[in-house]
Amino acid sequence: MSPQFVDFDGDGRLDIVAGIFDGSPHLVRGTAEGFGAPEQILDEDGARIVLNAFWNFDTKQWDETREHDVPGQGGKGHMTSAIAFDWDGDGDLDLLLGDHSSGRIFRRMNTGTPSAPKFSTINEPVLAAGQPLDVPGTVATLRAIDWNKDGLLDLVCSGMGDAYGQGDSAGVYLFLNVGSKAGAAFGPRQVLLAPTPKGGARATAPHSGLYVDAGDLDGDGDLDLVVGGYSHWTAPGAEKTEAKREALVWWYENTTPR
Amino acid sequence: MYTTLIPLLALAAGAPSDPPAATFKAPVRLTAGEADLGAKRLYPSPVLHDLDGDGHLDIVVGDLRGHLTVAPRIPGDGPPRFAKEAPVLGADGKRIDLGNW
């Protein structure tokens, strides 16, 4: 679950949007009294928003659907991250859904209004440089951030990698918005943080389950990264089978020349 | 059908041709009060947000269980410092719980 603080319903108060492991996006409304009870964000038919895999609360087991695929472009998607994002500049917020089972991102367009959203029932693949956007190591989270300060929100995405074994680490990637305020379009994948090899005698970096956000933490005018995730390391003298997995949050100070 | 919590195997680690978009110093682990931020959480997910409205970015941390905590920023120069974490509460005074499944 990765929270996004955003005025989802256009009432002037910040709400919380989050995808969770059940496979659907949720909303915590900000009210005059504080945050309300979490609720599911539903589509225009009043149905749950899912990719393919989801926890079925009626049968109490994992379930799958192909009902919301663009024909020929679906998969076995399992949404665990979501952000509100005004894709088409019409003043209401659409949804971008991150797939924990692949590196892809899908969108649900809002044809309603901020206070009365009508989310489409089809998961439209988000493209990058004309191809389905792909986050290596599958999508852990996605963030809408104006990285290059051109007035358009870009996508910063971090990967899951192998969070349990000695498999590949994950990285953090940037997809610049090369479209316009009337229509987002994303350029090719760029690297913000390359995957760091696992190992070492102590936790020195996050390797898997990367959850990223960006902000100017040191007041120098550029965007630093904060990354939550697991460090995989092995104590001196221990066998690799005794490798440690330690959850931490890290700060990456931006040193890009300006 | 999903029968395990995280049924993942890592995929490709990124194409070698992907260009770098920025450079960063080596990572520094963040603390909140005396504790490591994110420690003992399942998939800690930080988001920078000025939750207390003091003009400084706090860190809100979500996790797999659907819980949210906030570590308020301690103003000052140098590496960012944060005060002890506390649960993010709802209007009912209870911890916000987005659940899981």
Short mmCIF file of C-alpha atoms in Angstrom, two decimals:
data_model
loop_
_atom_site.label_atom_id
_atom_site.label_comp_id
_atom_site.label_asym_id
_atom_site.label_seq_id
_atom_site.Cartn_x
_atom_site.Cartn_y
_atom_site.Cartn_z
CA MET A 1 0.00 0.00 0.00
CA SER A 2 1.42 3.35 -1.01
CA PRO A 3 -0.62 6.39 -0.03
CA GLN A 4 -1.12 9.48 -2.16
CA PHE A 5 -2.35 12.72 -0.62
CA VAL A 6 -4.60 14.39 -3.18
CA ASP A 7 -7.90 16.26 -3.35
CA PHE A 8 -9.68 13.37 -4.99
CA ASP A 9 -13.25 14.70 -4.72
CA GLY A 10 -12.58 18.37 -5.40
CA ASP A 11 -13.85 19.66 -2.05
CA GLY A 12 -10.69 21.54 -1.23
CA ARG A 13 -9.48 19.02 1.33
CA LEU A 14 -6.78 16.45 0.86
CA ASP A 15 -7.85 12.85 0.70
CA ILE A 16 -5.77 9.68 0.64
CA VAL A 17 -5.79 7.38 -2.38
CA ALA A 18 -4.11 4.00 -2.07
CA GLY A 19 -4.02 0.71 -3.87
CA ILE A 20 -3.91 -2.19 -1.47
CA PHE A 21 -3.17 -5.89 -1.79
CA ASP A 22 -6.80 -6.89 -2.26
CA GLY A 23 -6.41 -5.60 -5.83
CA SER A 24 -8.52 -2.43 -5.69
CA PRO A 25 -7.92 1.29 -5.13
CA HIS A 26 -9.25 2.81 -1.94
CA LEU A 27 -10.08 6.31 -0.76
CA VAL A 28 -9.91 7.94 2.66
CA ARG A 29 -11.81 11.20 2.41
CA GLY A 30 -10.58 14.29 4.20
CA THR A 31 -13.41 16.03 6.02
CA ALA A 32 -13.73 19.08 8.22
CA GLU A 33 -13.38 16.73 11.20
CA GLY A 34 -10.44 14.76 9.82
CA PHE A 35 -10.01 11.62 7.76
CA GLY A 36 -13.06 9.43 7.29
CA ALA A 37 -13.40 5.68 6.99
CA PRO A 38 -11.68 3.98 4.03
CA GLU A 39 -13.91 3.10 1.09
CA GLN A 40 -13.38 1.38 -2.25
CA ILE A 41 -13.22 3.53 -5.37
CA LEU A 42 -15.83 2.12 -7.73
CA ASP A 43 -16.28 2.31 -11.49
CA GLU A 44 -19.20 3.90 -13.36
CA ASP A 45 -21.22 0.70 -12.91
CA GLY A 46 -20.66 0.68 -9.17
CA ALA A 47 -18.27 -2.26 -9.42
CA ARG A 48 -14.85 -2.74 -7.88
CA ILE A 49 -11.94 -1.51 -9.93
CA VAL A 50 -9.47 -4.35 -10.52
CA LEU A 51 -6.99 -5.48 -13.12
CA ASN A 52 -7.23 -9.27 -13.27
CA ALA A 53 -6.38 -10.87 -9.92
CA PHE A 54 -8.27 -9.75 -6.84
CA TRP A 55 -9.37 -11.00 -3.47
CA ASN A 56 -12.98 -12.05 -3.72
CA PHE A 57 -14.63 -11.03 -0.45
CA ASP A 58 -17.69 -13.17 -1.21
CA THR A 59 -15.89 -16.45 -1.84
CA LYS A 60 -12.99 -15.54 0.45
CA GLN A 61 -10.38 -16.62 -2.05
CA TRP A 62 -8.27 -15.14 -4.82
CA ASP A 63 -10.13 -14.73 -8.06
CA GLU A 64 -9.44 -13.57 -11.62
CA THR A 65 -11.33 -11.72 -14.31
CA ARG A 66 -10.75 -10.72 -17.92
CA GLU A 67 -13.79 -8.49 -17.99
CA HIS A 68 -11.86 -5.22 -17.93
CA ASP A 69 -9.09 -6.00 -20.44
CA VAL A 70 -8.63 -4.24 -23.72
CA PRO A 71 -9.00 -7.26 -26.00
CA GLY A 72 -5.62 -8.83 -26.56
CA GLN A 73 -3.86 -6.50 -24.15
CA GLY A 74 -4.68 -7.96 -20.76
CA GLY A 75 -2.63 -10.22 -18.61
CA LYS A 76 -2.64 -11.52 -15.08
CA GLY A 77 -2.50 -8.11 -13.55
CA HIS A 78 -2.72 -7.62 -9.81
CA MET A 79 -3.11 -3.99 -8.82
CA THR A 80 -1.49 -3.06 -5.52
CA SER A 81 -0.68 0.61 -6.20
CA ALA A 82 -2.84 3.41 -7.54
CA ILE A 83 -2.69 7.17 -7.97
CA ALA A 84 -5.15 9.80 -9.07
CA PHE A 85 -3.87 11.63 -12.14
CA ASP A 86 -5.61 14.08 -14.47
CA TRP A 87 -4.63 12.36 -17.69
CA ASP A 88 -6.60 14.55 -20.08
CA GLY A 89 -6.57 17.90 -18.30
CA ASP A 90 -10.33 18.06 -17.93
CA GLY A 91 -10.17 18.95 -14.26
CA ASP A 92 -11.22 15.63 -12.84
CA LEU A 93 -8.89 12.91 -11.71
CA ASP A 94 -8.42 9.69 -13.61
CA LEU A 95 -6.75 6.64 -12.08
CA LEU A 96 -3.43 4.99 -12.83
CA LEU A 97 -3.10 1.43 -11.58
CA GLY A 98 0.24 -0.30 -11.00
CA ASP A 99 0.55 -4.02 -11.66
CA HIS A 100 2.36 -5.99 -8.98
CA SER A 101 2.45 -9.05 -11.26
CA SER A 102 4.14 -7.30 -14.17
CA GLY A 103 5.81 -4.00 -14.84
CA ARG A 104 2.79 -2.46 -16.47
CA ILE A 105 0.54 0.45 -15.60
CA PHE A 106 -3.09 0.84 -16.64
CA ARG A 107 -5.50 3.75 -16.56
CA ARG A 108 -9.17 4.19 -15.89
CA MET A 109 -10.56 7.39 -17.37
CA ASN A 110 -13.00 9.55 -15.43
CA THR A 111 -15.83 10.86 -17.57
CA GLY A 112 -17.67 12.33 -14.61
CA THR A 113 -16.76 15.23 -12.41
CA PRO A 114 -14.44 15.59 -9.45
CA SER A 115 -17.32 15.25 -7.00
CA ALA A 116 -19.15 12.59 -9.01
CA PRO A 117 -16.52 10.50 -10.80
CA LYS A 118 -17.44 7.95 -13.44
CA PHE A 119 -14.49 5.68 -13.95
CA SER A 120 -14.45 3.61 -17.10
CA THR A 121 -14.66 -0.15 -16.87
CA ILE A 122 -11.70 -0.84 -19.14
CA ASN A 123 -8.04 -0.98 -18.13
CA GLU A 124 -6.21 0.88 -20.85
CA PRO A 125 -2.47 0.15 -20.98
CA VAL A 126 -0.23 3.15 -20.38
CA LEU A 127 2.44 3.47 -23.02
CA ALA A 128 5.98 4.76 -22.85
CA ALA A 129 7.68 5.66 -26.12
CA GLY A 130 4.85 3.90 -27.93
CA GLN A 131 5.18 0.58 -26.14
CA PRO A 132 3.49 -0.69 -22.99
CA LEU A 133 5.23 1.00 -20.09
CA ASP A 134 7.42 -1.52 -18.28
CA VAL A 135 8.91 -1.20 -14.80
CA PRO A 136 11.60 -3.87 -14.35
CA GLY A 137 10.96 -6.16 -11.42
CA THR A 138 7.19 -5.44 -11.46
CA VAL A 139 5.50 -2.32 -10.13
CA ALA A 140 5.74 -1.69 -6.39
CA THR A 141 4.55 1.90 -6.62
CA LEU A 142 4.14 4.87 -8.92
CA ARG A 143 4.26 8.59 -8.19
CA ALA A 144 3.16 11.62 -10.18
CA ILE A 145 5.92 14.21 -9.89
CA ASP A 146 6.96 17.10 -12.11
CA TRP A 147 10.56 15.91 -12.23
CA ASN A 148 11.82 18.28 -14.93
CA LYS A 149 9.70 21.25 -13.82
CA ASP A 150 7.99 21.73 -17.16
CA GLY A 151 4.51 21.95 -15.70
CA LEU A 152 3.57 18.37 -16.58
CA LEU A 153 3.42 15.51 -14.13
CA ASP A 154 5.91 12.76 -14.89
CA LEU A 155 5.88 9.22 -13.53
CA VAL A 156 8.43 7.97 -11.04
CA CYS A 157 8.06 4.22 -10.55
CA SER A 158 9.85 1.73 -8.36
CA GLY A 159 10.08 -2.01 -8.70
CA MET A 160 9.44 -4.96 -6.44
CA GLY A 161 12.24 -7.32 -7.44
CA ASP A 162 12.73 -10.56 -5.54
CA ALA A 163 11.77 -9.66 -1.98
CA TYR A 164 12.33 -13.14 -0.57
CA GLY A 165 15.33 -14.75 -2.18
CA GLN A 166 18.63 -13.93 -3.81
CA GLY A 167 17.04 -13.00 -7.14
CA ASP A 168 17.22 -9.67 -8.85
CA SER A 169 17.10 -6.37 -7.03
CA ALA A 170 14.73 -3.59 -8.07
CA GLY A 171 15.35 -0.04 -9.24
CA VAL A 172 13.66 3.34 -9.56
CA TYR A 173 12.71 4.70 -12.97
CA LEU A 174 11.52 7.93 -14.55
CA PHE A 175 9.10 8.31 -17.42
CA LEU A 176 8.94 11.94 -18.54
CA ASN A 177 5.59 13.29 -19.65
CA VAL A 178 6.24 14.43 -23.21
CA GLY A 179 2.59 15.13 -23.92
CA SER A 180 0.58 18.17 -23.00
CA LYS A 181 -1.86 19.26 -20.33
CA ALA A 182 -4.62 18.05 -22.62
CA GLY A 183 -3.18 14.58 -22.91
CA ALA A 184 -0.37 12.79 -21.12
CA ALA A 185 2.20 10.82 -23.13
CA PHE A 186 5.29 9.26 -21.69
CA GLY A 187 8.77 9.00 -23.09
CA PRO A 188 11.26 6.14 -22.74
CA ARG A 189 12.28 4.72 -19.40
CA GLN A 190 15.20 6.42 -17.67
CA VAL A 191 17.05 5.24 -14.61
CA LEU A 192 16.93 7.14 -11.35
CA LEU A 193 18.34 4.34 -9.18
CA ALA A 194 19.81 1.28 -10.82
CA PRO A 195 19.27 -2.03 -9.00
CA THR A 196 21.90 -2.55 -6.31
CA PRO A 197 23.37 -6.05 -5.96
CA LYS A 198 22.30 -7.86 -2.81
CA GLY A 199 24.83 -8.98 -0.27
CA GLY A 200 27.34 -7.33 1.99
CA ALA A 201 27.74 -7.63 5.72
CA ARG A 202 25.14 -5.06 6.72
CA ALA A 203 22.27 -3.04 5.31
CA THR A 204 23.69 -0.41 2.98
CA ALA A 205 20.86 0.11 0.48
CA PRO A 206 17.35 -1.06 -0.30
CA HIS A 207 17.25 -3.97 -2.73
CA SER A 208 13.68 -5.17 -3.08
CA GLY A 209 10.15 -4.01 -2.46
CA LEU A 210 11.12 -0.46 -3.36
CA TYR A 211 8.56 2.23 -2.57
CA VAL A 212 9.73 5.65 -3.72
CA ASP A 213 8.72 9.26 -3.31
CA ALA A 214 10.54 12.47 -4.25
CA GLY A 215 10.86 15.85 -2.62
CA ASP A 216 13.41 18.51 -1.73
CA LEU A 217 14.51 17.35 1.70
CA ASP A 218 17.66 19.42 1.97
CA GLY A 219 16.35 22.70 0.59
CA ASP A 220 18.76 22.92 -2.33
CA GLY A 221 16.07 23.19 -4.98
CA ASP A 222 16.27 19.72 -6.49
CA LEU A 223 14.33 16.54 -5.87
CA ASP A 224 15.79 13.96 -3.54
CA LEU A 225 14.39 10.46 -3.23
CA VAL A 226 13.12 8.60 -0.22
CA VAL A 227 12.90 4.86 -0.75
CA GLY A 228 11.40 2.26 1.53
CA GLY A 229 12.37 -1.33 0.96
CA TYR A 230 14.16 -4.42 2.07
CA SER A 231 17.92 -4.67 2.39
CA HIS A 232 19.28 -8.16 1.85
CA TRP A 233 22.56 -8.84 3.64
CA THR A 234 24.45 -11.63 5.34
CA ALA A 235 26.26 -11.37 8.65
CA PRO A 236 30.02 -12.08 8.49
CA GLY A 237 30.65 -15.79 8.73
CA ALA A 238 27.02 -16.74 8.16
CA GLU A 239 25.78 -18.91 5.36
CA LYS A 240 23.87 -17.31 2.51
CA THR A 241 20.86 -19.30 3.63
CA GLU A 242 20.94 -17.17 6.77
CA ALA A 243 20.65 -13.94 4.80
CA LYS A 244 18.86 -11.11 6.56
CA ARG A 245 16.00 -9.09 5.15
CA GLU A 246 15.62 -5.73 6.86
CA ALA A 247 12.92 -3.15 6.16
CA LEU A 248 14.16 0.45 6.24
CA VAL A 249 13.59 3.85 4.65
CA TRP A 250 16.48 5.59 2.90
CA TRP A 251 17.29 9.11 1.68
CA TYR A 252 19.08 9.66 -1.61
CA GLU A 253 20.45 13.20 -1.92
CA ASN A 254 20.27 14.47 -5.48
CA THR A 255 23.69 15.51 -6.78
CA THR A 256 22.78 16.09 -10.42
CA PRO A 257 24.74 19.09 -11.76
CA ARG A 258 22.55 22.03 -12.69
CA MET B 1 -4.97 -18.32 -8.50
CA TYR B 2 -3.06 -16.63 -5.71
CA THR B 3 -2.25 -18.81 -2.78
CA THR B 4 0.75 -17.06 -1.31
CA LEU B 5 1.32 -13.56 -0.03
CA ILE B 6 3.82 -12.35 -2.58
CA PRO B 7 4.04 -14.84 -5.43
CA LEU B 8 6.88 -13.05 -7.10
CA LEU B 9 9.96 -14.04 -8.90
CA ALA B 10 12.11 -11.16 -9.96
CA LEU B 11 12.01 -10.20 -13.58
CA ALA B 12 14.66 -8.48 -15.64
CA ALA B 13 16.59 -5.87 -13.72
CA GLY B 14 16.39 -3.19 -16.37
CA ALA B 15 17.83 -2.81 -19.78
CA PRO B 16 21.51 -1.80 -19.72
CA SER B 17 20.71 0.86 -22.30
CA ASP B 18 18.36 2.79 -20.04
CA PRO B 19 19.97 6.22 -19.65
CA PRO B 20 20.49 7.69 -16.17
CA ALA B 21 18.25 10.65 -15.42
CA ALA B 22 20.01 11.93 -12.30
CA THR B 23 22.82 11.22 -9.87
CA PHE B 24 22.52 10.68 -6.14
CA LYS B 25 24.78 10.26 -3.16
CA ALA B 26 24.95 6.88 -1.47
CA PRO B 27 21.77 6.19 0.48
CA VAL B 28 21.44 7.23 4.10
CA ARG B 29 19.04 5.34 6.35
CA LEU B 30 16.49 7.59 7.93
CA THR B 31 15.54 7.56 11.58
CA ALA B 32 12.47 8.78 13.40
CA GLY B 33 13.38 9.68 16.93
CA GLU B 34 15.72 6.92 18.04
CA ALA B 35 14.27 4.25 15.74
CA ASP B 36 15.04 3.30 12.16
CA LEU B 37 12.23 4.52 9.96
CA GLY B 38 10.32 1.64 8.42
CA ALA B 39 11.90 -1.00 10.66
CA LYS B 40 9.77 -4.09 11.30
CA ARG B 41 7.11 -2.88 8.84
CA LEU B 42 5.92 -5.00 5.93
CA TYR B 43 6.84 -3.21 2.72
CA PRO B 44 7.27 0.30 4.17
CA SER B 45 6.01 2.87 1.70
CA PRO B 46 7.08 6.45 2.44
CA VAL B 47 5.37 9.53 1.08
CA LEU B 48 6.55 13.09 1.67
CA HIS B 49 3.72 15.28 2.88
CA ASP B 50 3.41 18.24 5.22
CA LEU B 51 0.79 16.60 7.40
CA ASP B 52 1.03 19.03 10.31
CA GLY B 53 1.05 22.13 8.10
CA ASP B 54 4.25 23.62 9.53
CA GLY B 55 5.80 24.14 6.10
CA HIS B 56 8.15 21.15 6.29
CA LEU B 57 7.80 17.81 4.57
CA ASP B 58 6.98 15.06 7.03
CA ILE B 59 7.23 11.39 6.10
CA VAL B 60 4.05 9.34 6.14
CA VAL B 61 4.75 5.62 5.93
CA GLY B 62 2.19 3.10 4.73
CA ASP B 63 2.62 -0.64 4.80
CA LEU B 64 1.16 -3.89 3.56
CA ARG B 65 -1.18 -4.13 6.52
CA GLY B 66 -2.80 -0.84 5.53
CA HIS B 67 -1.51 1.18 8.45
CA LEU B 68 -0.17 4.73 8.24
CA THR B 69 2.31 6.45 10.51
CA VAL B 70 3.81 9.92 10.37
CA ALA B 71 7.29 11.03 11.35
CA PRO B 72 7.27 14.85 11.67
CA ARG B 73 10.20 16.67 10.14
CA ILE B 74 12.55 18.38 12.58
CA PRO B 75 13.49 21.70 10.95
CA GLY B 76 17.17 22.42 10.45
CA ASP B 77 20.09 22.27 8.09
CA GLY B 78 22.01 19.15 7.13
CA PRO B 79 20.63 15.67 6.67
CA PRO B 80 16.90 15.52 7.24
CA ARG B 81 15.83 14.51 10.75
CA PHE B 82 12.46 13.29 11.86
CA ALA B 83 10.73 12.96 15.21
CA LYS B 84 9.27 9.75 16.57
CA GLU B 85 6.55 8.14 14.48
CA ALA B 86 2.92 8.23 15.49
CA PRO B 87 -0.14 6.62 13.91
CA VAL B 88 -2.14 8.72 11.44
CA LEU B 89 -5.57 9.01 13.00
CA GLY B 90 -9.00 9.37 11.52
CA ALA B 91 -11.76 11.73 12.56
CA ASP B 92 -12.92 9.10 15.03
CA GLY B 93 -9.61 9.26 16.84
CA LYS B 94 -8.71 5.74 15.77
CA ARG B 95 -5.78 4.68 13.61
CA ILE B 96 -6.60 4.74 9.89
CA ASP B 97 -6.71 1.15 8.73
CA LEU B 98 -6.94 0.48 5.02
CA GLY B 99 -6.97 -3.20 5.71
CA ASN B 100 -5.47 -5.74 3.41
CA TRP B 101 -7.75 -8.46 2.29
#
